[in-house]
Every structure is written in C-alpha cells, then in structure tokens.
Amino acid sequence: MTEPVALSDIKTHLRLDQGATDEDGYLTILLTAARRACEGRIHRAVVGTAAIATFDSFPSAPIGVPLEVQQPDALYLELEGGTVASVTSISYFDGAAAAQTLDPATYIVDLDQIPARVAPLDAWPIAKQRPGAIKISYVLSPLPLDDLAAVKQAIFLLVENWYSHRGAAVVDTKGVPTELPLAVTWLLWPLTQFATS
C-alpha cells in the first residue's frame, strides 16, 4: 500500500536532509501509524484497499414473508470502512460445513450508503452457525481529494508531534497531557460526520 504522505514530503515538512537516510525506517513507521490513527478516528479507509467483513450468520426473516413486506433493513449486512467501490464476493459455509460462494445475481448491493449494504434478492441461504461463517470481500474507495488533503495535513502534524516528542505522553505548555494536537482534532472532526461506530 502506498502511504498518502511520501517519505520525502515528511522529511521536507520536518526540515530534514533528504540525503540522510538513518531515520527513514523510523519515519516510515510513523507515517503508517499516523495514517492508521486517522483511519481509526474517522472510521474510514484513507487510501483504496481491499477489505473483508465477517459475520457469524446471515440475518433471518420469518419464513413465508416476502422480502418487500419485511422491515427494510432486516436482511441487510453492512460493510464498514468508508465508501465501498464494489463487492468482490460473498462466501459462506453451508449447513454441511462446505465452502460456498454466492452467485452475484442472488443479492443486491447498495453502494450509495455509508456503510454500504448487501441484501438478498429473495432470502439468504442457510449457513452453518459458527464464528466467521460468512465472508464478504469488497474494495474501499480512497477518500475524495478534499478529505484526503485534510487527512494528509493531520498526518504531517501527527508525525511532527511524535518525531519531536518520542515519549508515550505529550504535554502542553502547562504540563497537561494531551491526547492529540488540537489542529489534528479540528482537521479530522468534519470527516467523522460520515463515520459509523
């Protein structure tokens, strides 16, 4: 995966010599950690990536009740992580514990929602009751450019903060421990409006 902030860019931000490579490994770790911290804060993938959602069972509905008269979201499975570009496959273990892959013609995907939703056209098959019985493979879209710009700035600030203060706790000018630099909170807050918890 290509990080949204390049090593050369963070070295420029930190006013480090581009030719000095002794801390490149450490800076690379900080860049990855900062991206992951931003993703955790906004509950969305920053760069496009493959994802897998696992479920223990398919949602069930009363037998004989047509799909169109059931509760609208009774059979939905939600796909977390941001904007979903596509669903690659849905696999499950059937009642005999044999691996199966659903025909895409048997389910519908609502990509316009965040989180995206998957529902059967008729009914979900019977799956063996077990942890992780169902796996949905899908692709997350990268953030729109405006949102990505805010996250990149947050990454710059986080890495600068961690690079300058290498201890576990960061304190403000009054000696009070702080969780995140205030600017990072302000940058990421608008993106959390699309987040799900």
Coordinates of C-alpha atoms in Angstrom, one line a residue:
M1 CA 0.0 0.0 0.0
T2 CA 1.3 3.5 -0.9
E3 CA 1.0 5.9 2.0
P4 CA -0.8 9.2 1.3
V5 CA 2.2 11.2 2.6
A6 CA 5.6 10.3 0.9
L7 CA 8.7 9.9 3.0
S8 CA 10.3 12.8 1.0
D9 CA 7.4 15.0 1.9
I10 CA 7.6 14.4 5.6
K11 CA 11.3 15.0 5.5
T12 CA 10.7 18.3 3.9
H13 CA 8.0 19.1 6.5
L14 CA 10.4 18.3 9.3
R15 CA 13.2 20.2 7.6
L16 CA 15.4 17.1 7.4
D17 CA 18.2 16.5 4.9
Q18 CA 16.7 14.4 2.1
G19 CA 20.1 12.7 1.7
A20 CA 20.2 11.5 5.3
T21 CA 18.6 8.1 5.5
D22 CA 19.5 6.9 9.0
E23 CA 15.9 7.7 10.3
D24 CA 14.0 6.7 7.2
G25 CA 12.8 3.4 8.8
Y26 CA 11.5 5.2 11.8
L27 CA 9.8 7.9 9.8
T28 CA 8.1 5.2 7.6
I29 CA 6.7 3.6 10.8
L30 CA 5.4 7.0 12.0
L31 CA 3.8 7.6 8.6
T32 CA 1.9 4.3 8.7
A33 CA 1.0 4.8 12.4
A34 CA -0.4 8.3 11.7
R35 CA -2.5 7.1 8.7
R36 CA -3.9 4.2 10.8
A37 CA -4.6 6.7 13.7
C38 CA -6.5 8.9 11.3
E39 CA -8.4 5.9 9.9
G40 CA -9.3 4.9 13.4
R41 CA -10.5 8.4 14.3
I42 CA -12.7 8.8 11.2
H43 CA -13.7 5.1 10.8
R44 CA -12.9 5.2 7.1
A45 CA -10.1 4.0 4.9
V46 CA -7.8 6.7 3.7
V47 CA -6.5 5.0 0.6
G48 CA -8.3 2.5 -1.6
T49 CA -7.9 -1.0 -0.2
A50 CA -9.3 -4.5 -0.2
A51 CA -11.4 -5.4 2.9
I52 CA -13.2 -8.4 4.3
A53 CA -16.2 -8.3 6.6
T54 CA -17.0 -11.4 8.6
F55 CA -20.4 -12.4 10.1
D56 CA -21.4 -15.4 12.2
S57 CA -24.7 -15.9 10.4
F58 CA -26.9 -14.4 7.7
P59 CA -29.8 -12.2 9.0
S60 CA -33.0 -14.3 9.0
A61 CA -36.6 -13.3 8.5
P62 CA -39.9 -15.1 9.2
I63 CA -40.5 -18.0 6.8
G64 CA -43.0 -17.2 4.1
V65 CA -42.8 -13.4 4.5
P66 CA -42.0 -11.8 1.1
L67 CA -38.9 -9.5 1.0
E68 CA -41.0 -6.5 0.0
V69 CA -43.1 -6.6 3.2
Q70 CA -40.2 -7.2 5.7
Q71 CA -38.6 -4.4 7.7
P72 CA -36.4 -2.5 5.2
D73 CA -33.1 -3.3 6.9
A74 CA -34.0 -6.7 8.4
L75 CA -31.8 -8.6 6.0
Y76 CA -29.0 -6.1 5.3
L77 CA -25.4 -6.8 6.0
E78 CA -23.4 -3.6 6.4
L79 CA -19.9 -3.1 5.1
E80 CA -17.8 -0.7 7.2
G81 CA -14.7 1.3 6.4
G82 CA -15.9 4.1 4.2
T83 CA -17.2 4.4 0.6
V84 CA -17.4 0.9 -1.0
A85 CA -16.4 0.8 -4.6
S86 CA -17.5 -2.8 -5.3
V87 CA -18.3 -6.2 -3.6
T88 CA -15.9 -8.9 -4.9
S89 CA -17.5 -12.0 -3.5
I90 CA -19.7 -13.4 -0.7
S91 CA -18.6 -16.8 0.6
Y92 CA -20.0 -18.9 3.4
F93 CA -20.1 -22.3 5.0
D94 CA -23.4 -24.1 4.3
G95 CA -25.2 -26.4 6.7
A96 CA -22.9 -29.2 5.9
A97 CA -19.8 -27.0 6.6
A98 CA -18.9 -26.9 2.9
A99 CA -17.5 -23.7 1.5
Q100 CA -19.8 -22.0 -1.0
T101 CA -19.7 -18.7 -3.0
L102 CA -23.0 -16.8 -3.6
D103 CA -24.0 -16.0 -7.2
P104 CA -23.9 -12.2 -7.5
A105 CA -27.3 -12.5 -9.2
T106 CA -28.8 -13.6 -5.9
Y107 CA -28.0 -10.4 -3.9
I108 CA -28.1 -6.6 -4.3
V109 CA -25.5 -4.1 -3.2
D110 CA -26.4 -0.5 -2.1
L111 CA -23.1 1.4 -2.7
D112 CA -24.8 4.8 -2.2
Q113 CA -25.0 4.4 1.6
I114 CA -22.2 4.7 4.1
P115 CA -21.9 2.0 5.3
A116 CA -22.7 0.1 2.1
R117 CA -25.4 -2.6 2.4
V118 CA -25.9 -6.0 0.9
A119 CA -29.3 -7.8 0.8
P120 CA -30.6 -10.9 -0.8
L121 CA -33.0 -10.7 -3.7
D122 CA -35.1 -13.4 -2.1
A123 CA -33.6 -14.8 1.0
W124 CA -30.1 -15.6 2.4
P125 CA -29.0 -19.3 2.2
I126 CA -28.8 -21.4 5.3
A127 CA -25.3 -21.0 6.7
K128 CA -23.6 -23.1 9.4
Q129 CA -23.7 -21.4 12.8
R130 CA -20.1 -20.7 13.5
P131 CA -17.8 -17.7 14.1
G132 CA -16.9 -16.1 10.8
A133 CA -19.2 -18.3 8.8
I134 CA -19.8 -15.6 6.2
K135 CA -17.0 -13.5 4.5
I136 CA -17.8 -10.6 2.2
S137 CA -14.8 -9.4 0.2
Y138 CA -15.0 -5.8 -1.1
V139 CA -13.0 -2.8 -2.2
L140 CA -12.9 0.5 -0.4
S141 CA -12.6 3.7 -2.4
P142 CA -9.9 6.2 -1.5
L143 CA -11.1 9.4 0.2
P144 CA -12.2 12.3 -2.1
L145 CA -9.3 14.8 -2.7
D146 CA -10.7 17.4 -0.3
D147 CA -11.0 14.9 2.5
L148 CA -7.6 13.4 1.7
A149 CA -6.0 16.9 1.9
A150 CA -7.3 17.2 5.5
V151 CA -6.0 13.8 6.4
K152 CA -2.6 14.4 4.9
Q153 CA -2.3 17.6 6.9
A154 CA -3.3 15.7 10.1
I155 CA -0.6 13.0 9.2
F156 CA 2.0 15.8 8.9
L157 CA 1.1 17.2 12.3
L158 CA 0.9 13.8 14.0
V159 CA 4.3 12.7 12.6
E160 CA 5.9 16.0 13.6
N161 CA 4.5 15.7 17.1
W162 CA 5.6 12.1 17.5
Y163 CA 9.0 12.8 16.0
S164 CA 9.6 15.8 18.3
H165 CA 8.2 14.0 21.4
R166 CA 9.4 10.5 21.5
G167 CA 7.8 9.5 24.8
A168 CA 4.5 7.9 25.4
A169 CA 2.9 11.1 26.7
V170 CA 2.8 14.6 25.1
V171 CA 2.2 17.5 27.4
D172 CA 1.1 21.0 26.6
T173 CA 2.8 24.2 27.7
K174 CA 1.2 23.9 31.1
G175 CA 2.4 20.4 31.6
V176 CA -1.0 18.8 31.0
P177 CA -1.0 15.6 29.0
T178 CA -2.8 15.8 25.6
E179 CA -4.3 13.1 23.5
L180 CA -3.9 14.7 20.1
P181 CA -2.7 18.1 18.9
L182 CA -5.7 20.3 18.7
A183 CA -5.2 21.0 15.0
V184 CA -5.4 17.3 14.2
T185 CA -8.8 17.1 16.0
W186 CA -10.1 20.1 14.1
L187 CA -8.9 18.6 10.8
L188 CA -10.5 15.2 11.3
W189 CA -13.7 16.2 13.0
P190 CA -15.6 17.0 9.8
L191 CA -14.7 13.6 8.4
T192 CA -16.2 11.8 11.4
Q193 CA -19.6 13.1 10.4
F194 CA -19.7 10.2 7.9
A195 CA -18.3 7.7 10.4
T196 CA -20.1 4.8 11.9
S197 CA -19.2 3.5 15.3

